[in-house]
Amino acid sequence: FLSFLTFLSAFLPSFLSFLTFLSSLSKDSCFTEKTPLLKTSREENGTIHHSVSLMDDESWDSSSVEWEQRCLLGNEIVSFSTSASSEKSEFLDSFPVKFNLSKLRSCLKCLKVTGLFIFGVVCSILFSTYPDHGKSWQMLAVSPLESYSVNLTEIGDSALLKLELAGSLIAGVVDRPQAEGYIVVEVTQSEDPSSRRRHPQQQVIYNWTIFLNSRRNERAVTSRTFEIITRETISINIQAFLQKNQVIPLSMTHQYLHADIETQVMIASVILVGVYGLIIFEIVHRTLAAMLGSLAALAALAVIGDRPSLVRVVEWIDYETLALLFGMMILVAIFSETGFFDYCAVKAYWLSRGRVWAMIIILCLIAAILSAFLDNVTTMLLFTPVTIRLCEVLNLDPRHVLIAEVIFTNIGGAATAVGDPPNVIIVSNQELRKMGMDFAGFTAHMFIGICLVLFVSFPFLRLLYWNKKLYNKEPSEIVELKHEIHVWKLTAQRINPASREETAVKCLLMQKVLTLEFLLKKKLKTFQRQISQEDKNWETNIQELQKKHRIADKILLIKCLTVLGFVIFMFFLNSFVPGIHLDLGWIAILGAIWLLVLADIHDFEIILHRVEWATLLFFAALFVLMEALAHLHLIEYIGEQTALLIKMVPEDQRLTAAIILVIWISALASSLIDNIPFTATMIPVLLNLSQDPEVSLPVKPLIFSLAIGACLGGNGTLIGASANVVCAGIAEQHGYGFSFMEFFRLGFPMMLVSCTIGMCYLLVAHVALGWNS
């Protein structure tokens, strides 16, 4: 730190001399308002002098030293152009304060980078110190006449024993009397010799019942963790109970863990809080925050003795979701070339007749309806570009409109069994299907509740936006200029100057930014604030917009509509026709390939540049993080504590308490962690709770409570639902990214209100009316 301050003090004189030069330069120069793409001109007394131009007589073979000097000068001018003043004395008077702020920012940035780097190094060392022991699966065969027994002696200082069984098993169900067969795993441990007890020499720790799958060709892996009470030998006995005398092939592996469940849950909670801290305070990009959280979770698993292999970590990633995102991003990228999004924006403006709130309600309602039948992510991939273009036409701030749309997308997705991934997981569960939880019944029940939620959410959204200025505070010309500066900066940052030509192009782009920033400064002094309240001349504007925003390529539009229509049709068939062996990811990938062929794309890199790679990487890191937290028993612990709270309530009030607890715990948990693994973990917990004779609760109210809480809870935070992240990524690529707190201020109150309405609906339906069949 001292060396850093020494460097700054040595750099100060040269910095002041440069500012003097910059001040004199600003007095003698006047940039024109015309801003061509790669040419910056300076106009003086009718004579145009090119500072950096591709039309000069200099060839691309000029020396690299000269180009470096020009780029250094351009970068320095861009860096200090915002703080430079036209008068030298005024700038020097305020210079010490600005210099102190700059020094403070540099110190904070240095501390942030140093701290995160040390954290990453420590996690990497911990992860590399503990080896991956691998899993040595032991093949065994059990039958009603012959059981399998094994003794484990190398316990050491372990706190838990983790057993995994693989075979034709049904995981996650404790009691199912109608099953054809089951196996019982009996784990016993010898008493401590120092114990003074005289009666049994062995103490039964746990009886683990696993039911067999009637489809013998299907293989599933199930695991259970047992607490080690003493350091004595542990005996494992596996016995099969079948209607027929047959042999059941199984595979078994075991491993010792060095931390108890409470410690693992605490570690997982600290990691989750740390990731949210990085995202909320925007210390790093959310993708890097998820990657750091994944690294910390993997290091924690390695320390406790459950380090996963690279193959296992890769298996944790949900490639179907990534393939769906990638395929739809390719489709939307080609679709945007047709001008269809501009055309839709003008039509939405025409339907609203110039009234902003009518337009927002129409967009949100259409998004909610589409998301009930399509995937939420697909809906936002199609809607976000249209909304951004429409807001640019009307001089609206796209951030508020996009947040409202994605909120209603998540609400609408909860209405049907195919609208949101938690609903798909619930309807696909075989145990729930046998209990009457079919597609039609689930959709009918949820549809009524979500309609009530929508009926209340629209006026509440208007209340939240009551004092918000949806129009931009500056005129559209200034807003577009600011957005253009942001886009040019992003474009320059994406260029990797690996050659002289790329260095020259980056230099020209930075000069372009300099010119636009100077022009913006001039315009801000000229224009007064003009806040539009309502568009009175919407009919005239419609005619002008229709002339300006037309379909650019009708033939390509027909090809895009054909392929996209077929892809959406296949999405529907995949949900209703079991004979189609294509997941959503495969359908999107195949559609992207078809459209690439039909569109005859030659410049493939332009299309790939529009793919949200940061969003895809964020999802991959998030999948690894959530799976690691699940292995640290965080999600399982939440489910078990929910069941304990329900059991503590008196029997006559148990159903009411269960609905309230399941909804709010699911909503809050889904706001913080991915709702897909949470839903998959909670379904067995709720099934066990409903089948427990001491509780005697109907299963359907619990499952509907889980569905409403998991789906609507995604509106609580920016990373609570996949559609939120996708919308934020696309908006950021267009220069309108919104932060975690901007989404939280609107999304969390909407989540509270929507979950309250859903809770009231379930209480009336299942407690007051007794709709439990």
Coordinates of N, CA, C and O in Angstrom, one line a residue, residues 260-408:
D260 N -20.4 -33.0 11.2 CA -21.8 -33.4 11.3 C -22.7 -32.5 10.5 O -22.3 -31.5 9.9
I261 N -24.0 -32.8 10.5 CA -25.0 -32.1 9.6 C -25.1 -30.7 10.0 O -25.2 -29.8 9.1
E262 N -25.2 -30.3 11.2 CA -25.3 -28.9 11.7 C -24.2 -28.1 11.2 O -24.3 -27.0 10.7
T263 N -22.9 -28.6 11.3 CA -21.8 -27.9 10.8 C -21.8 -27.7 9.3 O -21.5 -26.6 8.8
Q264 N -22.2 -28.7 8.5 CA -22.3 -28.6 7.1 C -23.4 -27.5 6.7 O -23.2 -26.7 5.8
V265 N -24.5 -27.5 7.4 CA -25.6 -26.6 7.1 C -25.1 -25.2 7.4 O -25.4 -24.2 6.6
M266 N -24.3 -25.0 8.5 CA -23.8 -23.7 8.8 C -22.8 -23.2 7.7 O -22.9 -22.0 7.3
I267 N -21.9 -24.1 7.3 CA -21.0 -23.7 6.2 C -21.7 -23.4 4.9 O -21.4 -22.4 4.3
A268 N -22.8 -24.2 4.6 CA -23.5 -23.9 3.3 C -24.2 -22.5 3.5 O -24.3 -21.7 2.5
S269 N -24.8 -22.2 4.6 CA -25.5 -20.9 4.8 C -24.5 -19.8 4.7 O -24.8 -18.7 4.1
V270 N -23.3 -19.9 5.2 CA -22.3 -18.8 5.1 C -21.9 -18.6 3.7 O -21.8 -17.5 3.2
I271 N -21.7 -19.7 2.9 CA -21.4 -19.5 1.5 C -22.5 -18.9 0.7 O -22.3 -18.0 -0.1
L272 N -23.8 -19.2 1.0 CA -24.9 -18.6 0.3 C -25.0 -17.2 0.6 O -25.3 -16.3 -0.2
V273 N -24.8 -16.8 1.9 CA -24.9 -15.4 2.3 C -23.7 -14.6 1.6 O -23.9 -13.5 1.2
G274 N -22.6 -15.2 1.5 CA -21.4 -14.5 0.9 C -21.7 -14.3 -0.6 O -21.4 -13.2 -1.1
V275 N -22.3 -15.3 -1.3 CA -22.6 -15.1 -2.7 C -23.6 -14.0 -2.9 O -23.5 -13.1 -3.8
Y276 N -24.7 -13.9 -2.0 CA -25.6 -12.9 -2.1 C -25.1 -11.5 -1.8 O -25.5 -10.5 -2.3
G277 N -24.1 -11.5 -0.8 CA -23.4 -10.2 -0.5 C -22.7 -9.7 -1.7 O -22.8 -8.5 -2.0
L278 N -22.0 -10.5 -2.4 CA -21.3 -10.1 -3.6 C -22.2 -9.6 -4.7 O -21.9 -8.6 -5.4
I279 N -23.4 -10.2 -4.8 CA -24.3 -9.8 -5.9 C -25.1 -8.6 -5.5 O -25.3 -7.6 -6.3
I280 N -25.5 -8.5 -4.2 CA -26.3 -7.4 -3.8 C -25.6 -6.1 -3.9 O -26.0 -5.1 -4.4
F281 N -24.3 -6.1 -3.3 CA -23.5 -4.9 -3.3 C -22.7 -4.7 -4.6 O -21.9 -3.8 -4.6
E282 N -22.9 -5.6 -5.6 CA -22.3 -5.4 -6.9 C -20.8 -5.3 -6.8 O -20.1 -4.5 -7.4
I283 N -20.2 -6.1 -5.9 CA -18.8 -6.1 -5.7 C -18.1 -6.7 -6.9 O -17.1 -6.2 -7.4
V284 N -18.7 -7.8 -7.4 CA -18.2 -8.4 -8.7 C -19.5 -8.7 -9.5 O -20.6 -8.6 -9.0
H285 N -19.3 -9.1 -10.7 CA -20.4 -9.5 -11.6 C -21.0 -10.8 -11.0 O -20.3 -11.6 -10.4
R286 N -22.3 -10.9 -11.2 CA -23.0 -12.1 -10.6 C -22.5 -13.4 -11.1 O -22.5 -14.4 -10.4
T287 N -21.9 -13.5 -12.4 CA -21.4 -14.7 -12.8 C -20.1 -15.1 -12.0 O -19.9 -16.2 -11.6
L288 N -19.3 -14.1 -11.8 CA -18.1 -14.4 -11.0 C -18.4 -14.7 -9.6 O -17.8 -15.5 -8.9
A289 N -19.5 -14.1 -9.0 CA -19.9 -14.4 -7.7 C -20.4 -15.8 -7.6 O -20.1 -16.5 -6.6
A290 N -21.1 -16.3 -8.6 CA -21.6 -17.7 -8.6 C -20.4 -18.6 -8.7 O -20.3 -19.7 -8.1
M291 N -19.4 -18.3 -9.5 CA -18.2 -19.1 -9.6 C -17.4 -19.2 -8.3 O -16.9 -20.3 -7.9
L292 N -17.3 -18.0 -7.7 CA -16.6 -18.0 -6.4 C -17.3 -18.9 -5.3 O -16.7 -19.6 -4.5
G293 N -18.7 -18.7 -5.3 CA -19.5 -19.6 -4.4 C -19.3 -21.0 -4.7 O -19.3 -21.9 -3.8
S294 N -19.3 -21.4 -6.0 CA -19.1 -22.8 -6.3 C -17.8 -23.3 -5.9 O -17.7 -24.4 -5.4
L295 N -16.7 -22.5 -6.1 CA -15.4 -22.9 -5.6 C -15.4 -23.1 -4.1 O -14.8 -24.1 -3.6
A296 N -16.0 -22.2 -3.3 CA -16.0 -22.3 -1.9 C -16.8 -23.6 -1.5 O -16.4 -24.3 -0.5
A297 N -17.9 -23.8 -2.1 CA -18.7 -25.0 -1.8 C -17.9 -26.3 -2.1 O -18.0 -27.3 -1.3
L298 N -17.3 -26.4 -3.2 CA -16.5 -27.5 -3.5 C -15.3 -27.7 -2.5 O -15.0 -28.9 -2.1
A299 N -14.7 -26.6 -2.1 CA -13.6 -26.7 -1.1 C -14.2 -27.2 0.2 O -13.5 -28.0 0.9
A300 N -15.4 -26.8 0.6 CA -16.0 -27.3 1.8 C -16.3 -28.8 1.7 O -16.1 -29.5 2.7
L301 N -16.8 -29.2 0.6 CA -17.0 -30.7 0.4 C -15.7 -31.5 0.5 O -15.7 -32.6 1.1
A302 N -14.6 -30.9 0.0 CA -13.4 -31.6 0.0 C -12.9 -31.7 1.5 O -12.3 -32.7 1.9
V303 N -13.1 -30.6 2.3 CA -12.6 -30.7 3.6 C -13.3 -31.7 4.5 O -12.7 -32.4 5.3
I304 N -14.6 -31.8 4.3 CA -15.4 -32.7 5.1 C -15.3 -34.2 4.6 O -15.8 -35.1 5.3
G305 N -14.6 -34.4 3.5 CA -14.4 -35.8 3.0 C -15.3 -36.2 1.9 O -15.3 -37.4 1.6
D306 N -16.0 -35.3 1.3 CA -16.9 -35.7 0.2 C -16.5 -34.9 -1.1 O -17.4 -34.4 -1.8
R307 N -15.2 -34.8 -1.4 CA -14.8 -34.1 -2.6 C -15.3 -34.8 -3.8 O -15.1 -36.0 -4.1
P308 N -16.0 -34.1 -4.7 CA -16.5 -34.7 -5.9 C -15.5 -34.7 -7.0 O -14.6 -33.8 -7.0
S309 N -15.6 -35.6 -7.9 CA -14.7 -35.7 -9.1 C -15.1 -34.7 -10.1 O -16.2 -34.2 -10.1
L310 N -14.2 -34.4 -11.1 CA -14.6 -33.5 -12.1 C -15.8 -34.0 -13.0 O -16.6 -33.2 -13.3
V311 N -15.8 -35.3 -13.2 CA -16.9 -35.9 -13.9 C -18.2 -35.7 -13.2 O -19.3 -35.3 -13.8
R312 N -18.2 -35.8 -11.9 CA -19.4 -35.7 -11.1 C -19.8 -34.2 -11.0 O -21.0 -33.9 -11.1
V313 N -18.9 -33.3 -11.0 CA -19.3 -31.8 -11.0 C -19.9 -31.5 -12.3 O -20.9 -30.7 -12.4
V314 N -19.4 -32.0 -13.4 CA -19.9 -31.7 -14.7 C -21.3 -32.3 -14.8 O -22.2 -31.7 -15.4
E315 N -21.6 -33.4 -14.2 CA -22.9 -34.0 -14.2 C -23.9 -33.2 -13.5 O -25.1 -33.3 -13.7
W316 N -23.5 -32.4 -12.5 CA -24.4 -31.5 -11.8 C -25.0 -30.5 -12.7 O -26.1 -29.9 -12.3
I317 N -24.4 -30.1 -13.8 CA -24.9 -29.0 -14.6 C -26.1 -29.5 -15.4 O -26.1 -30.6 -16.0
D318 N -27.2 -28.8 -15.4 CA -28.4 -29.1 -16.2 C -28.2 -28.6 -17.6 O -28.5 -27.5 -18.0
Y319 N -27.8 -29.6 -18.4 CA -27.5 -29.2 -19.8 C -28.7 -29.0 -20.7 O -28.7 -28.3 -21.7
E320 N -29.9 -29.5 -20.2 CA -31.1 -29.3 -21.0 C -31.5 -27.8 -20.9 O -31.8 -27.2 -21.9
T321 N -31.3 -27.2 -19.7 CA -31.6 -25.8 -19.6 C -30.6 -24.9 -20.4 O -31.0 -24.0 -21.1
L322 N -29.3 -25.3 -20.3 CA -28.3 -24.5 -21.1 C -28.6 -24.7 -22.6 O -28.4 -23.7 -23.4
A323 N -28.9 -25.9 -23.0 CA -29.2 -26.1 -24.5 C -30.5 -25.3 -24.9 O -30.5 -24.7 -26.0
L324 N -31.5 -25.2 -24.0 CA -32.7 -24.5 -24.3 C -32.3 -23.0 -24.5 O -32.8 -22.3 -25.4
L325 N -31.5 -22.5 -23.5 CA -31.1 -21.1 -23.6 C -30.3 -20.8 -24.9 O -30.6 -19.8 -25.6
F326 N -29.3 -21.6 -25.1 CA -28.5 -21.4 -26.3 C -29.3 -21.4 -27.6 O -29.1 -20.5 -28.5
G327 N -30.1 -22.4 -27.8 CA -30.9 -22.6 -29.0 C -31.8 -21.4 -29.2 O -31.9 -20.8 -30.3
M328 N -32.5 -21.0 -28.1 CA -33.4 -19.9 -28.3 C -32.7 -18.5 -28.5 O -33.2 -17.6 -29.2
M329 N -31.5 -18.4 -27.9 CA -30.7 -17.2 -28.2 C -30.3 -17.1 -29.6 O -30.3 -16.0 -30.2
I330 N -30.0 -18.2 -30.2 CA -29.6 -18.2 -31.7 C -30.9 -17.8 -32.5 O -30.8 -17.0 -33.4
L331 N -32.0 -18.4 -32.1 CA -33.2 -18.1 -32.9 C -33.6 -16.6 -32.8 O -33.9 -15.9 -33.8
V332 N -33.5 -16.0 -31.6 CA -33.8 -14.6 -31.4 C -32.8 -13.7 -32.1 O -33.2 -12.7 -32.6
A333 N -31.5 -14.1 -32.1 CA -30.5 -13.3 -32.7 C -30.8 -13.2 -34.2 O -30.7 -12.1 -34.8
I334 N -31.2 -14.3 -34.9 CA -31.5 -14.2 -36.3 C -32.8 -13.5 -36.5 O -33.0 -12.7 -37.5
F335 N -33.8 -13.7 -35.6 CA -35.1 -13.1 -35.7 C -35.0 -11.6 -35.7 O -35.7 -10.8 -36.3
S336 N -34.0 -11.0 -34.9 CA -33.9 -9.6 -34.7 C -33.5 -8.9 -36.0 O -33.6 -7.7 -36.2
E337 N -32.9 -9.7 -37.0 CA -32.4 -9.1 -38.2 C -33.6 -8.8 -39.2 O -33.4 -8.0 -40.1
T338 N -34.7 -9.3 -38.9 CA -35.9 -9.1 -39.8 C -36.6 -7.8 -39.5 O -37.4 -7.3 -40.3
G339 N -36.4 -7.1 -38.4 CA -37.1 -5.9 -38.0 C -38.4 -6.2 -37.4 O -39.3 -5.3 -37.1
F340 N -38.7 -7.5 -37.0 CA -40.0 -7.9 -36.5 C -40.2 -7.3 -35.1 O -41.3 -7.0 -34.7
F341 N -39.1 -7.2 -34.3 CA -39.3 -6.6 -32.9 C -39.7 -5.1 -33.0 O -40.5 -4.7 -32.2
D342 N -39.1 -4.4 -33.9 CA -39.6 -3.0 -34.1 C -41.0 -2.9 -34.5 O -41.8 -2.1 -34.0
Y343 N -41.4 -3.8 -35.4 CA -42.8 -3.9 -35.9 C -43.8 -4.2 -34.7 O -44.8 -3.5 -34.6
C344 N -43.4 -5.1 -33.9 CA -44.2 -5.5 -32.7 C -44.3 -4.3 -31.7 O -45.4 -4.1 -31.1
A345 N -43.2 -3.6 -31.6 CA -43.2 -2.5 -30.7 C -44.2 -1.4 -31.2 O -45.0 -0.8 -30.4
V346 N -44.2 -1.1 -32.4 CA -45.2 -0.1 -33.0 C -46.6 -0.6 -32.8 O -47.5 0.2 -32.5
K347 N -46.9 -1.9 -33.0 CA -48.2 -2.4 -32.9 C -48.7 -2.3 -31.4 O -49.8 -2.0 -31.1
A348 N -47.8 -2.6 -30.5 CA -48.1 -2.4 -29.1 C -48.5 -1.0 -28.7 O -49.4 -0.7 -28.0
Y349 N -47.7 -0.1 -29.3 CA -48.0 1.3 -29.1 C -49.3 1.7 -29.7 O -50.1 2.5 -29.1
W350 N -49.7 1.1 -30.8 CA -51.0 1.4 -31.5 C -52.1 0.9 -30.6 O -53.2 1.5 -30.4
L351 N -52.0 -0.3 -30.0 CA -53.0 -0.9 -29.2 C -53.2 -0.1 -28.0 O -54.4 0.0 -27.5
S352 N -52.2 0.5 -27.4 CA -52.3 1.2 -26.2 C -52.8 2.7 -26.4 O -53.1 3.4 -25.5
R353 N -52.9 3.1 -27.7 CA -53.3 4.4 -28.1 C -52.6 5.5 -27.4 O -53.1 6.5 -27.0
G354 N -51.3 5.3 -27.2 CA -50.4 6.3 -26.6 C -50.4 6.3 -25.1 O -49.7 7.2 -24.5
R355 N -51.2 5.5 -24.4 CA -51.3 5.4 -23.0 C -50.2 4.4 -22.5 O -50.3 3.2 -22.8
V356 N -49.3 4.9 -21.7 CA -48.2 4.1 -21.3 C -48.7 2.9 -20.4 O -48.3 1.8 -20.6
W357 N -49.5 3.2 -19.4 CA -49.9 2.1 -18.5 C -50.8 1.1 -19.2 O -50.7 -0.1 -18.8
A358 N -51.6 1.5 -20.1 CA -52.3 0.5 -20.9 C -51.4 -0.4 -21.7 O -51.6 -1.6 -21.7
M359 N -50.3 0.2 -22.2 CA -49.3 -0.6 -22.9 C -48.6 -1.6 -22.0 O -48.4 -2.7 -22.3
I360 N -48.2 -1.1 -20.8 CA -47.5 -2.0 -19.9 C -48.4 -3.2 -19.4 O -48.0 -4.3 -19.3
I361 N -49.7 -2.9 -19.2 CA -50.6 -3.9 -18.7 C -50.8 -4.9 -19.9 O -50.8 -6.2 -19.6
I362 N -50.9 -4.5 -21.1 CA -51.0 -5.4 -22.2 C -49.8 -6.3 -22.4 O -49.9 -7.5 -22.5
L363 N -48.6 -5.7 -22.3 CA -47.4 -6.5 -22.4 C -47.3 -7.5 -21.2 O -47.0 -8.7 -21.5
C364 N -47.6 -7.1 -20.0 CA -47.5 -8.0 -18.9 C -48.5 -9.1 -19.0 O -48.3 -10.3 -18.7
L365 N -49.7 -8.8 -19.5 CA -50.8 -9.8 -19.6 C -50.4 -10.8 -20.7 O -50.6 -12.0 -20.5
I366 N -49.9 -10.3 -21.8 CA -49.5 -11.3 -22.9 C -48.3 -12.1 -22.4 O -48.3 -13.4 -22.7
A367 N -47.4 -11.6 -21.7 CA -46.3 -12.3 -21.2 C -46.7 -13.4 -20.2 O -46.3 -14.6 -20.2
A368 N -47.7 -13.1 -19.3 CA -48.2 -14.1 -18.4 C -49.0 -15.2 -19.1 O -48.8 -16.4 -18.7
I369 N -49.7 -14.9 -20.1 CA -50.5 -15.9 -20.8 C -49.5 -16.8 -21.6 O -49.7 -18.1 -21.6
L370 N -48.5 -16.2 -22.3 CA -47.6 -17.1 -23.0 C -46.8 -18.0 -22.1 O -46.5 -19.1 -22.4
S371 N -46.3 -17.4 -20.9 CA -45.5 -18.2 -20.0 C -46.3 -19.4 -19.4 O -45.7 -20.3 -18.8
A372 N -47.6 -19.3 -19.4 CA -48.4 -20.4 -18.9 C -48.3 -21.6 -19.8 O -48.6 -22.8 -19.3
F373 N -48.0 -21.4 -21.1 CA -47.9 -22.5 -22.0 C -46.5 -22.8 -22.5 O -46.2 -23.9 -22.9
L374 N -45.7 -21.7 -22.5 CA -44.3 -21.9 -22.8 C -43.4 -21.8 -21.6 O -43.9 -21.5 -20.5
D375 N -42.2 -22.1 -21.7 CA -41.2 -22.0 -20.6 C -41.0 -20.5 -20.4 O -41.0 -19.7 -21.3
N376 N -40.8 -20.1 -19.1 CA -40.6 -18.7 -18.7 C -39.4 -18.1 -19.4 O -39.4 -17.0 -19.8
V377 N -38.4 -18.9 -19.5 CA -37.2 -18.4 -20.2 C -37.4 -18.1 -21.7 O -37.0 -17.1 -22.2
T378 N -38.1 -19.0 -22.3 CA -38.5 -18.8 -23.7 C -39.3 -17.5 -23.9 O -39.1 -16.7 -24.8
T379 N -40.2 -17.3 -23.0 CA -41.1 -16.1 -23.1 C -40.3 -14.8 -23.0 O -40.4 -13.9 -23.8
M380 N -39.3 -14.8 -22.0 CA -38.5 -13.6 -21.8 C -37.5 -13.4 -23.0 O -37.2 -12.3 -23.3
L381 N -37.0 -14.5 -23.5 CA -36.1 -14.4 -24.7 C -36.8 -13.7 -25.9 O -36.2 -13.0 -26.6
L382 N -38.1 -14.0 -26.0 CA -38.9 -13.4 -27.1 C -39.4 -12.0 -26.8 O -39.4 -11.1 -27.7
F383 N -39.7 -11.7 -25.5 CA -40.3 -10.5 -25.2 C -39.3 -9.3 -24.9 O -39.6 -8.2 -25.1
T384 N -38.2 -9.7 -24.3 CA -37.2 -8.6 -23.9 C -36.8 -7.7 -25.1 O -36.8 -6.5 -24.9
P385 N -36.4 -8.3 -26.2 CA -36.0 -7.3 -27.3 C -37.2 -6.4 -27.8 O -36.9 -5.3 -28.1
V386 N -38.4 -7.0 -27.8 CA -39.6 -6.2 -28.2 C -39.8 -5.0 -27.2 O -40.0 -3.9 -27.6
T387 N -39.7 -5.3 -25.9 CA -39.9 -4.3 -24.9 C -38.8 -3.2 -25.0 O -39.1 -2.0 -24.9
I388 N -37.6 -3.6 -25.1 CA -36.5 -2.6 -25.2 C -36.7 -1.7 -26.4 O -36.6 -0.5 -26.3
R389 N -37.0 -2.3 -27.5 CA -37.2 -1.4 -28.7 C -38.4 -0.5 -28.6 O -38.4 0.7 -29.0
L390 N -39.5 -1.0 -28.0 CA -40.7 -0.2 -27.8 C -40.3 1.0 -26.8 O -40.8 2.1 -27.1
C391 N -39.6 0.7 -25.7 CA -39.3 1.8 -24.8 C -38.3 2.8 -25.4 O -38.4 4.0 -25.1
E392 N -37.4 2.4 -26.3 CA -36.6 3.3 -27.0 C -37.4 4.2 -27.9 O -37.1 5.4 -28.0
V393 N -38.4 3.7 -28.5 CA -39.3 4.5 -29.4 C -40.0 5.6 -28.6 O -40.2 6.7 -29.0
L394 N -40.5 5.2 -27.4 CA -41.4 6.1 -26.6 C -40.6 6.9 -25.6 O -41.2 7.6 -24.8
N395 N -39.2 6.7 -25.6 CA -38.4 7.4 -24.6 C -38.7 7.0 -23.2 O -38.7 7.8 -22.3
L396 N -39.0 5.7 -23.0 CA -39.3 5.2 -21.7 C -38.0 4.5 -21.2 O -37.1 4.1 -21.9
D397 N -37.9 4.4 -19.9 CA -36.8 3.6 -19.2 C -37.2 2.1 -19.3 O -38.1 1.7 -18.6
P398 N -36.5 1.3 -20.1 CA -36.9 -0.1 -20.2 C -36.7 -0.9 -19.0 O -37.4 -1.9 -18.9
R399 N -36.0 -0.5 -18.0 CA -35.7 -1.3 -16.8 C -37.0 -1.6 -16.0 O -37.3 -2.7 -15.7
H400 N -37.8 -0.5 -15.8 CA -39.0 -0.7 -15.0 C -40.0 -1.6 -15.8 O -40.7 -2.4 -15.1
V401 N -40.1 -1.4 -17.1 CA -41.1 -2.2 -17.8 C -40.6 -3.7 -17.9 O -41.4 -4.6 -17.8
L402 N -39.3 -3.9 -18.0 CA -38.8 -5.3 -18.1 C -39.0 -6.0 -16.7 O -39.3 -7.2 -16.7
I403 N -38.8 -5.3 -15.6 CA -39.0 -5.9 -14.3 C -40.4 -6.3 -14.1 O -40.7 -7.4 -13.6
A404 N -41.3 -5.4 -14.6 CA -42.8 -5.8 -14.5 C -43.1 -7.0 -15.3 O -43.9 -7.9 -14.9
E405 N -42.6 -7.0 -16.5 CA -42.9 -8.2 -17.4 C -42.4 -9.5 -16.8 O -43.1 -10.5 -16.8
V406 N -41.1 -9.5 -16.3 CA -40.6 -10.8 -15.8 C -41.3 -11.2 -14.6 O -41.5 -12.4 -14.3
I407 N -41.8 -10.3 -13.8 CA -42.6 -10.6 -12.6 C -43.9 -11.4 -13.0 O -44.3 -12.4 -12.4
F408 N -44.6 -10.8 -14.0 CA -45.8 -11.4 -14.4 C -45.6 -12.7 -15.2 O -46.4 -13.6 -15.3

